[in-house]
């Protein structure tokens, strides 16, 4: 029996940060979710999205009730790092930065010996500016020491790599001023002070989760579960005017056959206009509309398929 | 005069006055515009209204006309899934699908096929 998957809950929303878990959820449990991660520098990113995966509340309820997943109280799982852990983390960052700068310099020295190196005036000027900036940086890595008292500045050479780093109990590690890439990890799993396992809940009754709390929400959970148990994959239905799109297989391989909407009770008011709207839109997109009625007393879902008649 | 819709529908119109308008409109549409044949009126007591059963002409030359049941309803009404279920129950044993005919004040009538259960759309 596989270990339950951790669903990291923050502000009543569940996220999956591990790619392997996302894979398992999709291929073994028919739960697709939606990727919601974007890159900070791309403003209109909405085609290719990355981690984390966000789950519909109905998906979360099903996974936890079936014992496939547990809820992790993510904010509480991020403990405050102890000074020693923090120091270790900063040292790792510093060594990563140094490594990057060293590799950059190595690359540049290889290019310097390259016969095809650009020798135009603008290329030379840019190179000179870069060297000056770096030399300036080595002098400025100890900001609290006034300029006159500093030791004689290191000779400006082709590859200035002197980094002055100061460490003291009350001052953080100073990072080099030469450019390097800051890596922001997607998952918190590698942070030494992230401890989700002491903040796990195997029931949706946990205080960090509130769904379902109304009849409408119970109806949605009931309908989702009923469709899932019949082997369907569900996606969000907004593109076709319904709650869910119902696929006979993985959405990457199939088109959906149905658009489902949830009727919260057998007696709930249904307007004929809804039948017209759902029916016509469904048929116009080669699908049928599914009215899924939830009975809160018997906990049974009944289905009605709606299609345009084709005449009239 | 005997063939006027009001003569044929007289009994059910009196029995179910609330849905009389929709029934009258759908009956005329099916018999005159849609050209259905073998049209009969059914009394669906569980639904509180009358329905129409008949043979719908088909464009398929090898397939004969198929028998369908139409339940009329006005756009201004409020129905429910239990109403739909009642329509199916009244038609048993032959009820797998019904057509709901929705009427409007300008005499437009639209027909939607409702099936019980999860029924895939035709390819």
CSV table of C-alpha atoms in Angstrom, one decimal:
chain,number,residue,atom,x,y,z
A,1,UNK,CA,0.0,0.0,0.0
A,2,UNK,CA,1.6,3.2,-1.1
A,3,UNK,CA,2.2,6.1,1.3
A,4,UNK,CA,-0.5,8.7,1.2
A,5,UNK,CA,0.3,11.7,-1.0
A,6,UNK,CA,0.7,15.0,0.9
A,7,UNK,CA,-1.7,17.7,-0.2
A,8,UNK,CA,-0.2,21.0,1.0
A,9,UNK,CA,-3.1,23.1,2.3
A,10,UNK,CA,-2.8,26.8,2.5
A,11,UNK,CA,-5.8,29.1,2.9
A,12,UNK,CA,-8.3,26.3,2.3
A,13,UNK,CA,-6.7,25.4,-1.0
A,14,UNK,CA,-4.7,22.2,-1.7
A,15,UNK,CA,-1.5,22.2,-3.7
A,16,UNK,CA,0.7,19.5,-5.0
A,17,UNK,CA,4.4,20.5,-5.3
A,18,UNK,CA,6.0,17.2,-6.2
A,19,UNK,CA,6.1,16.1,-9.8
A,20,UNK,CA,6.0,12.4,-8.9
A,21,UNK,CA,2.9,12.9,-6.9
A,22,UNK,CA,1.2,14.8,-9.7
A,23,UNK,CA,2.1,11.9,-12.0
A,24,UNK,CA,0.7,9.3,-9.6
A,25,UNK,CA,-2.5,11.3,-9.1
A,26,UNK,CA,-3.1,11.5,-12.8
A,27,UNK,CA,-2.1,8.0,-14.0
A,28,UNK,CA,-3.2,5.9,-11.0
A,29,UNK,CA,-6.0,7.9,-9.6
A,30,UNK,CA,-7.5,9.8,-12.5
A,31,UNK,CA,-7.2,13.1,-10.8
A,32,UNK,CA,-5.7,15.8,-13.1
A,33,UNK,CA,-5.9,19.1,-11.2
A,34,UNK,CA,-4.7,22.3,-12.8
A,35,UNK,CA,-1.1,23.6,-13.0
A,36,UNK,CA,-1.0,27.2,-11.7
A,37,UNK,CA,2.7,28.1,-11.6
A,38,UNK,CA,4.0,31.0,-13.7
A,39,UNK,CA,7.3,32.7,-14.2
A,40,UNK,CA,7.7,36.2,-12.8
A,41,UNK,CA,9.1,37.7,-15.9
A,42,UNK,CA,6.4,36.6,-18.3
A,43,UNK,CA,3.3,38.7,-18.1
A,44,UNK,CA,0.7,36.9,-20.1
A,45,UNK,CA,1.6,33.4,-19.4
A,46,UNK,CA,-1.4,31.2,-19.7
A,47,UNK,CA,-0.5,28.3,-22.0
A,48,UNK,CA,2.3,26.5,-20.3
A,49,UNK,CA,2.1,26.6,-16.6
A,50,UNK,CA,4.2,24.8,-14.0
A,51,UNK,CA,4.2,23.8,-10.4
A,52,UNK,CA,2.2,23.8,-8.1
A,53,UNK,CA,-0.8,21.7,-9.2
A,54,UNK,CA,-4.0,23.0,-7.7
A,55,UNK,CA,-6.8,20.6,-6.9
A,56,UNK,CA,-10.6,21.2,-7.0
A,57,UNK,CA,-12.0,20.9,-3.5
A,58,UNK,CA,-14.1,17.9,-4.7
A,59,UNK,CA,-10.9,16.2,-5.8
A,60,UNK,CA,-9.3,16.8,-2.4
A,61,UNK,CA,-12.4,15.4,-0.6
A,62,UNK,CA,-12.3,12.3,-2.7
A,63,UNK,CA,-8.6,11.7,-2.3
A,64,UNK,CA,-8.6,12.1,1.5
A,65,UNK,CA,-11.8,10.1,2.0
A,66,UNK,CA,-10.3,7.2,0.0
A,67,UNK,CA,-7.1,7.4,1.9
A,68,UNK,CA,-5.0,8.2,-1.1
A,69,UNK,CA,-3.9,11.5,0.3
A,70,UNK,CA,-3.6,13.4,3.6
A,71,UNK,CA,-3.8,17.1,4.3
A,72,UNK,CA,-0.7,19.0,5.4
A,73,UNK,CA,-1.0,22.2,7.2
A,74,UNK,CA,1.5,24.0,5.1
A,75,UNK,CA,1.9,27.3,7.0
A,76,UNK,CA,2.5,25.4,10.3
A,77,UNK,CA,4.8,23.0,8.6
A,78,UNK,CA,7.2,25.9,7.9
A,79,UNK,CA,9.0,26.2,11.2
A,80,UNK,CA,11.3,29.1,12.1
A,81,UNK,CA,14.8,28.1,11.2
A,82,UNK,CA,17.3,27.9,14.1
A,83,UNK,CA,20.3,30.2,13.8
A,84,UNK,CA,22.6,27.2,13.0
A,85,UNK,CA,20.3,26.0,10.2
A,86,UNK,CA,20.0,29.5,8.9
A,87,UNK,CA,23.8,29.8,8.8
A,88,UNK,CA,24.1,26.5,7.0
A,89,UNK,CA,21.6,27.7,4.4
A,90,UNK,CA,23.3,31.0,3.8
A,91,UNK,CA,26.7,29.2,3.5
A,92,UNK,CA,25.2,26.9,0.8
A,93,UNK,CA,23.9,29.9,-1.0
A,94,UNK,CA,27.3,31.7,-0.9
A,95,UNK,CA,29.1,28.7,-2.1
A,96,UNK,CA,26.7,28.3,-5.0
A,97,UNK,CA,27.1,31.9,-5.9
A,98,UNK,CA,30.9,31.6,-5.8
A,99,UNK,CA,30.8,28.5,-8.0
A,100,UNK,CA,28.7,30.3,-10.6
A,101,UNK,CA,31.0,33.3,-10.7
A,102,UNK,CA,34.0,31.0,-11.0
A,103,UNK,CA,32.4,29.2,-13.9
A,104,UNK,CA,31.6,32.5,-15.6
A,105,UNK,CA,35.1,33.7,-15.3
A,106,UNK,CA,36.5,30.4,-16.6
A,107,UNK,CA,34.1,30.8,-19.6
A,108,UNK,CA,35.3,34.3,-20.2
A,109,UNK,CA,39.0,33.4,-20.1
A,110,UNK,CA,38.3,30.7,-22.6
A,111,UNK,CA,36.6,33.3,-24.8
A,112,UNK,CA,39.5,35.7,-24.3
A,113,UNK,CA,41.9,33.3,-25.9
A,114,UNK,CA,39.4,32.8,-28.7
A,115,UNK,CA,40.8,34.2,-31.9
A,116,UNK,CA,37.3,35.1,-33.1
A,117,UNK,CA,36.7,37.3,-30.1
A,118,UNK,CA,34.9,40.5,-31.0
A,119,UNK,CA,37.4,43.3,-31.3
A,120,UNK,CA,35.1,46.1,-32.4
A,121,UNK,CA,35.1,49.3,-30.4
A,122,UNK,CA,31.8,48.7,-28.8
A,123,UNK,CA,32.8,45.2,-27.8
A,124,UNK,CA,36.0,46.4,-26.2
A,125,UNK,CA,34.2,49.2,-24.4
A,126,UNK,CA,31.7,46.8,-23.0
A,127,UNK,CA,34.4,44.5,-21.8
A,128,UNK,CA,36.2,47.3,-20.1
A,129,UNK,CA,33.0,48.4,-18.4
A,130,UNK,CA,32.4,44.9,-17.1
A,131,UNK,CA,35.9,44.7,-15.6
A,132,UNK,CA,35.6,48.0,-14.0
A,133,UNK,CA,32.3,47.0,-12.4
A,134,UNK,CA,33.8,43.9,-11.1
A,135,UNK,CA,36.9,45.6,-9.6
A,136,UNK,CA,34.5,48.1,-8.0
A,137,UNK,CA,32.6,45.2,-6.6
A,138,UNK,CA,35.5,43.6,-4.8
A,139,UNK,CA,36.3,46.9,-3.0
A,140,UNK,CA,32.7,47.3,-1.9
A,141,UNK,CA,32.0,43.9,-0.4
A,142,UNK,CA,32.7,45.2,3.1
A,143,UNK,CA,30.3,48.2,3.2
A,144,UNK,CA,30.8,49.2,6.8
A,145,UNK,CA,34.5,49.9,6.4
A,146,UNK,CA,35.3,53.4,5.2
A,147,UNK,CA,37.1,53.7,1.9
A,148,UNK,CA,40.4,55.1,3.3
A,149,UNK,CA,40.9,52.4,5.9
A,150,UNK,CA,40.4,49.6,3.5
A,151,UNK,CA,43.4,47.6,2.5
A,152,UNK,CA,44.9,48.6,-0.8
A,153,UNK,CA,42.5,47.6,-3.5
A,154,UNK,CA,43.5,44.4,-5.2
A,155,UNK,CA,45.2,44.9,-8.6
A,156,UNK,CA,42.8,45.1,-11.4
A,157,UNK,CA,43.4,42.0,-13.5
A,158,UNK,CA,41.6,40.2,-16.3
A,159,UNK,CA,39.9,37.9,-13.8
A,160,UNK,CA,39.1,39.7,-10.6
A,161,UNK,CA,37.8,37.1,-8.3
A,162,UNK,CA,38.5,38.4,-4.8
A,163,UNK,CA,35.5,38.3,-2.6
A,164,UNK,CA,35.6,39.9,0.8
A,165,UNK,CA,33.1,38.1,3.0
A,166,UNK,CA,32.5,39.1,6.5
A,167,UNK,CA,30.8,37.0,9.1
A,168,UNK,CA,29.9,38.1,12.5
A,169,UNK,CA,27.3,36.8,15.0
A,170,UNK,CA,25.0,39.8,14.4
A,171,UNK,CA,25.6,40.3,10.7
A,172,UNK,CA,24.3,38.1,7.9
A,173,UNK,CA,26.6,36.6,5.4
A,174,UNK,CA,27.4,39.1,2.7
A,175,UNK,CA,26.8,37.9,-0.9
A,176,UNK,CA,29.2,38.9,-3.7
A,177,UNK,CA,28.2,41.8,-5.9
A,178,UNK,CA,29.2,40.1,-9.1
A,179,UNK,CA,26.2,38.8,-11.0
A,180,UNK,CA,25.0,35.3,-10.2
A,181,UNK,CA,21.6,33.5,-10.5
A,182,UNK,CA,19.5,33.2,-7.4
A,183,UNK,CA,17.7,29.9,-7.3
A,184,UNK,CA,14.3,29.8,-5.7
A,185,UNK,CA,13.2,26.2,-5.2
A,186,UNK,CA,9.7,25.4,-6.1
A,187,UNK,CA,9.1,22.9,-3.3
A,188,UNK,CA,9.9,23.6,0.3
A,189,UNK,CA,10.8,19.9,0.8
A,190,UNK,CA,14.6,20.6,0.8
A,191,UNK,CA,14.4,23.3,3.5
A,192,UNK,CA,15.8,21.9,6.7
A,193,UNK,CA,13.1,23.6,8.8
A,194,UNK,CA,10.1,22.4,6.7
A,195,UNK,CA,8.4,19.6,8.7
A,196,UNK,CA,5.0,18.6,7.2
A,197,UNK,CA,4.9,15.2,8.9
A,198,UNK,CA,4.1,16.6,12.3
A,199,UNK,CA,1.2,18.6,10.8
A,200,UNK,CA,-0.8,16.0,8.8
A,201,UNK,CA,-4.5,15.3,8.9
A,202,UNK,CA,-6.1,12.2,7.4
A,203,UNK,CA,-9.6,13.5,7.6
A,204,UNK,CA,-11.4,16.4,5.9
A,205,UNK,CA,-12.8,17.3,9.3
A,206,UNK,CA,-9.5,18.9,10.2
A,207,UNK,CA,-9.7,22.6,11.0
A,208,UNK,CA,-7.6,23.6,8.0
A,209,UNK,CA,-10.3,22.4,5.6
A,210,UNK,CA,-13.9,23.4,5.3
A,211,UNK,CA,-15.4,21.7,2.2
A,212,UNK,CA,-18.1,20.7,1.9
A,213,UNK,CA,-20.1,22.9,4.2
A,214,UNK,CA,-23.3,23.6,2.2
A,215,UNK,CA,-25.8,21.4,0.4
A,216,UNK,CA,-24.5,22.7,-3.0
A,217,UNK,CA,-21.0,21.7,-2.0
A,218,UNK,CA,-22.1,18.3,-0.8
A,219,UNK,CA,-24.0,17.8,-4.0
A,220,UNK,CA,-20.8,18.6,-6.0
A,221,UNK,CA,-18.7,16.1,-3.9
A,222,UNK,CA,-21.4,13.5,-4.4
A,223,UNK,CA,-21.6,14.0,-8.2
A,224,UNK,CA,-17.9,14.1,-8.6
A,225,UNK,CA,-17.4,10.9,-6.7
A,226,UNK,CA,-20.1,9.2,-8.6
A,227,UNK,CA,-18.6,10.1,-12.0
A,228,UNK,CA,-15.1,9.2,-10.8
A,229,UNK,CA,-16.2,5.8,-9.5
A,230,UNK,CA,-17.5,5.1,-13.0
A,231,UNK,CA,-14.0,5.6,-14.4
A,232,UNK,CA,-14.3,9.1,-15.9
A,233,UNK,CA,-11.8,11.8,-15.7
A,234,UNK,CA,-13.1,15.2,-14.8
A,235,UNK,CA,-11.9,18.7,-15.8
A,236,UNK,CA,-13.2,22.2,-15.1
A,237,UNK,CA,-16.3,22.9,-17.2
A,238,UNK,CA,-16.4,26.6,-17.5
A,239,UNK,CA,-15.3,26.5,-21.2
A,240,UNK,CA,-18.5,24.7,-22.0
A,241,UNK,CA,-20.9,26.2,-19.6
A,242,UNK,CA,-21.0,23.5,-16.9
A,243,UNK,CA,-19.4,22.4,-13.7
A,244,UNK,CA,-17.3,19.6,-15.1
A,245,UNK,CA,-16.1,18.2,-18.4
A,246,UNK,CA,-16.4,14.4,-18.3
A,247,UNK,CA,-13.8,12.5,-20.3
A,248,UNK,CA,-13.8,8.8,-21.1
A,249,UNK,CA,-10.0,8.7,-20.6
A,250,UNK,CA,-7.0,11.0,-20.0
A,251,UNK,CA,-7.9,14.5,-21.2
A,252,UNK,CA,-4.6,14.6,-23.1
A,253,UNK,CA,-5.9,11.8,-25.3
A,254,UNK,CA,-9.6,12.2,-25.5
A,255,UNK,CA,-12.2,14.9,-26.0
A,256,UNK,CA,-14.9,15.0,-23.4
A,257,UNK,CA,-18.3,13.5,-24.3
A,258,UNK,CA,-20.2,15.4,-21.6
A,259,UNK,CA,-20.6,18.7,-19.8
A,260,UNK,CA,-22.0,18.0,-16.4
A,261,UNK,CA,-24.0,20.4,-14.2
A,262,UNK,CA,-24.9,19.6,-10.6
A,263,UNK,CA,-28.5,19.8,-9.4
A,264,UNK,CA,-28.5,20.0,-5.7
A,265,UNK,CA,-31.9,18.3,-5.0
A,266,UNK,CA,-34.6,16.4,-6.8
A,267,UNK,CA,-37.0,19.3,-6.2
A,268,UNK,CA,-34.6,22.1,-7.0
A,269,UNK,CA,-36.0,24.6,-9.5
A,270,UNK,CA,-34.9,24.0,-13.0
A,271,UNK,CA,-35.8,26.5,-15.7
A,272,UNK,CA,-36.7,25.3,-19.2
A,273,UNK,CA,-34.3,27.9,-20.5
A,274,UNK,CA,-31.4,26.0,-18.8
A,275,UNK,CA,-32.4,22.9,-20.8
A,276,UNK,CA,-32.3,25.0,-24.0
A,277,UNK,CA,-29.0,26.6,-23.2
A,278,UNK,CA,-27.2,23.5,-22.0
A,279,UNK,CA,-28.7,21.3,-24.6
A,280,UNK,CA,-27.9,23.5,-27.6
A,281,UNK,CA,-24.4,24.3,-26.4
A,282,UNK,CA,-23.7,20.6,-25.8
A,283,UNK,CA,-24.9,19.5,-29.1
A,284,UNK,CA,-23.2,22.3,-30.9
A,285,UNK,CA,-19.9,21.2,-29.5
A,286,UNK,CA,-20.4,17.4,-30.2
A,287,UNK,CA,-21.2,16.7,-26.5
A,288,UNK,CA,-24.2,16.0,-24.5
A,289,UNK,CA,-25.2,17.8,-21.4
A,290,UNK,CA,-25.5,15.8,-18.2
A,291,UNK,CA,-27.9,16.9,-15.5
A,292,UNK,CA,-26.5,15.3,-12.3
A,293,UNK,CA,-29.1,15.2,-9.6
A,294,UNK,CA,-27.9,14.8,-6.0
A,295,UNK,CA,-30.3,13.3,-3.4
A,296,UNK,CA,-29.0,14.4,0.0
A,297,UNK,CA,-31.2,11.8,1.8
A,298,UNK,CA,-30.4,8.7,-0.2
A,299,UNK,CA,-26.9,10.0,-1.2
A,300,UNK,CA,-27.6,8.8,-4.7
A,301,UNK,CA,-26.8,10.6,-8.0
A,302,UNK,CA,-29.3,10.3,-10.9
A,303,UNK,CA,-28.4,11.3,-14.4
A,304,UNK,CA,-30.3,12.9,-17.3
A,305,UNK,CA,-28.6,13.4,-20.6
A,306,UNK,CA,-29.8,16.4,-22.6
A,307,UNK,CA,-29.4,16.8,-26.4
A,308,UNK,CA,-30.9,19.1,-28.9
A,309,UNK,CA,-33.6,17.1,-30.7
A,310,UNK,CA,-32.5,18.2,-34.2
A,311,UNK,CA,-35.9,19.4,-35.2
A,312,UNK,CA,-38.3,22.1,-34.3
B,1,UNK,CA,-64.9,20.5,-36.7
B,2,UNK,CA,-64.4,17.2,-35.1
B,3,UNK,CA,-60.8,17.2,-36.3
B,4,UNK,CA,-60.0,20.6,-34.8
B,5,UNK,CA,-57.3,20.3,-32.1
B,6,UNK,CA,-59.7,21.6,-29.4
B,7,UNK,CA,-62.0,18.7,-30.1
B,8,UNK,CA,-59.2,16.1,-29.9
B,9,UNK,CA,-57.5,17.7,-26.9
B,10,UNK,CA,-60.7,18.8,-25.2
B,11,UNK,CA,-60.6,16.4,-22.3
B,12,UNK,CA,-57.0,16.9,-21.3
B,13,UNK,CA,-57.3,20.6,-21.7
B,14,UNK,CA,-60.1,20.7,-19.2
B,15,UNK,CA,-58.2,18.3,-16.9
B,16,UNK,CA,-54.9,20.2,-17.0
B,17,UNK,CA,-55.7,23.8,-17.7
B,18,UNK,CA,-52.3,25.1,-16.5
B,19,UNK,CA,-50.4,23.4,-19.3
B,20,UNK,CA,-53.2,23.8,-21.8
B,21,UNK,CA,-51.5,26.5,-23.8
B,22,UNK,CA,-48.2,24.6,-24.2
B,23,UNK,CA,-50.1,21.4,-25.1
B,24,UNK,CA,-52.2,23.2,-27.8
B,25,UNK,CA,-49.1,24.8,-29.3
B,26,UNK,CA,-47.0,21.7,-29.4
B,27,UNK,CA,-49.9,19.6,-30.8
B,28,UNK,CA,-50.3,22.0,-33.7
B,29,UNK,CA,-46.6,22.2,-34.3
B,30,UNK,CA,-46.1,18.4,-34.4
B,31,UNK,CA,-49.1,17.7,-36.6
B,32,UNK,CA,-48.9,20.6,-39.0
B,33,UNK,CA,-45.2,21.8,-39.1
B,34,UNK,CA,-43.2,18.7,-38.1
B,35,UNK,CA,-45.7,16.4,-39.9
B,36,UNK,CA,-45.8,13.6,-37.3
B,37,UNK,CA,-48.1,10.8,-37.9
B,38,UNK,CA,-50.2,8.5,-35.7
B,39,UNK,CA,-50.4,11.2,-33.1
B,40,UNK,CA,-52.0,10.3,-29.8
B,41,UNK,CA,-52.5,12.1,-26.6
B,42,UNK,CA,-51.3,10.5,-23.4
B,43,UNK,CA,-52.4,11.4,-19.9
B,44,UNK,CA,-49.4,11.6,-17.5
B,45,UNK,CA,-51.0,11.8,-14.2
B,46,UNK,CA,-47.7,11.7,-12.3
B,47,UNK,CA,-46.6,14.8,-14.2
B,48,UNK,CA,-49.9,16.6,-14.0
B,49,UNK,CA,-50.1,17.2,-17.7
B,50,UNK,CA,-50.7,15.5,-21.0
B,51,UNK,CA,-48.1,14.3,-23.4
B,52,UNK,CA,-48.1,13.5,-27.1
B,53,UNK,CA,-47.0,10.3,-28.7
B,54,UNK,CA,-46.4,9.9,-32.4
B,55,UNK,CA,-44.2,8.8,-35.3
B,56,UNK,CA,-41.6,11.3,-36.2
B,57,UNK,CA,-40.6,11.4,-39.9
B,58,UNK,CA,-37.0,10.5,-40.6
B,59,UNK,CA,-34.6,11.4,-43.4
B,60,UNK,CA,-33.2,7.9,-43.4
B,61,UNK,CA,-34.7,6.0,-46.2
B,62,UNK,CA,-34.0,2.5,-44.8
B,63,UNK,CA,-35.2,3.3,-41.4
B,64,UNK,CA,-38.9,3.8,-40.8
B,65,UNK,CA,-40.3,6.6,-38.7
B,66,UNK,CA,-39.6,6.2,-35.0
B,67,UNK,CA,-42.1,6.6,-32.2
B,68,UNK,CA,-41.4,9.4,-29.8
B,69,UNK,CA,-43.1,10.9,-26.8
B,70,UNK,CA,-43.2,14.7,-26.3
B,71,UNK,CA,-43.9,16.4,-23.0
B,72,UNK,CA,-44.9,20.1,-23.5
B,73,UNK,CA,-43.8,22.8,-21.1
B,74,UNK,CA,-43.8,26.6,-21.2
B,75,UNK,CA,-40.6,28.7,-21.0
B,76,UNK,CA,-42.1,30.5,-18.0
B,77,UNK,CA,-42.6,27.3,-16.0
B,78,UNK,CA,-40.4,26.0,-13.2
B,79,UNK,CA,-39.6,22.3,-13.5
B,80,UNK,CA,-37.2,20.0,-11.7
B,81,UNK,CA,-35.4,16.7,-12.1
B,82,UNK,CA,-38.1,15.0,-10.1
B,83,UNK,CA,-40.6,16.3,-12.7
B,84,UNK,CA,-38.5,14.7,-15.4
B,85,UNK,CA,-38.3,11.5,-13.5
B,86,UNK,CA,-42.1,11.5,-13.1
B,87,UNK,CA,-42.5,11.8,-16.9
B,88,UNK,CA,-40.3,8.8,-17.4
B,89,UNK,CA,-42.1,6.7,-14.8
B,90,UNK,CA,-45.5,7.5,-16.3
B,91,UNK,CA,-44.3,6.1,-19.6
B,92,UNK,CA,-42.9,2.8,-18.4
B,93,UNK,CA,-42.1,0.3,-19.7
B,94,UNK,CA,-41.1,1.9,-22.9
B,95,UNK,CA,-39.5,5.1,-21.5
B,96,UNK,CA,-35.8,5.4,-22.3
B,97,UNK,CA,-36.0,8.9,-23.8
B,98,UNK,CA,-38.5,11.7,-23.9
B,99,UNK,CA,-38.6,15.0,-25.8
B,100,UNK,CA,-39.3,18.1,-23.8
B,101,UNK,CA,-41.1,20.7,-26.0
B,102,UNK,CA,-40.5,24.2,-24.7
B,103,UNK,CA,-43.0,26.8,-25.9
B,104,UNK,CA,-42.7,30.6,-25.9
B,105,UNK,CA,-45.2,33.4,-26.2
B,106,UNK,CA,-44.2,34.1,-29.8
B,107,UNK,CA,-45.2,30.5,-30.7
B,108,UNK,CA,-41.6,29.3,-31.1
B,109,UNK,CA,-41.3,25.7,-30.0
B,110,UNK,CA,-37.9,24.0,-29.3
B,111,UNK,CA,-37.4,20.3,-28.7
B,112,UNK,CA,-34.8,18.7,-26.5
B,113,UNK,CA,-34.2,15.0,-26.1
B,114,UNK,CA,-33.8,13.9,-22.5
B,115,UNK,CA,-32.5,10.4,-21.7
B,116,UNK,CA,-32.3,8.7,-18.4
B,117,UNK,CA,-28.7,7.9,-17.3
B,118,UNK,CA,-25.5,8.7,-19.0
B,119,UNK,CA,-26.1,8.5,-22.8
B,120,UNK,CA,-23.3,9.4,-25.2
B,121,UNK,CA,-24.0,11.9,-27.9
B,122,UNK,CA,-24.2,10.4,-31.4
B,123,UNK,CA,-20.9,10.7,-33.3
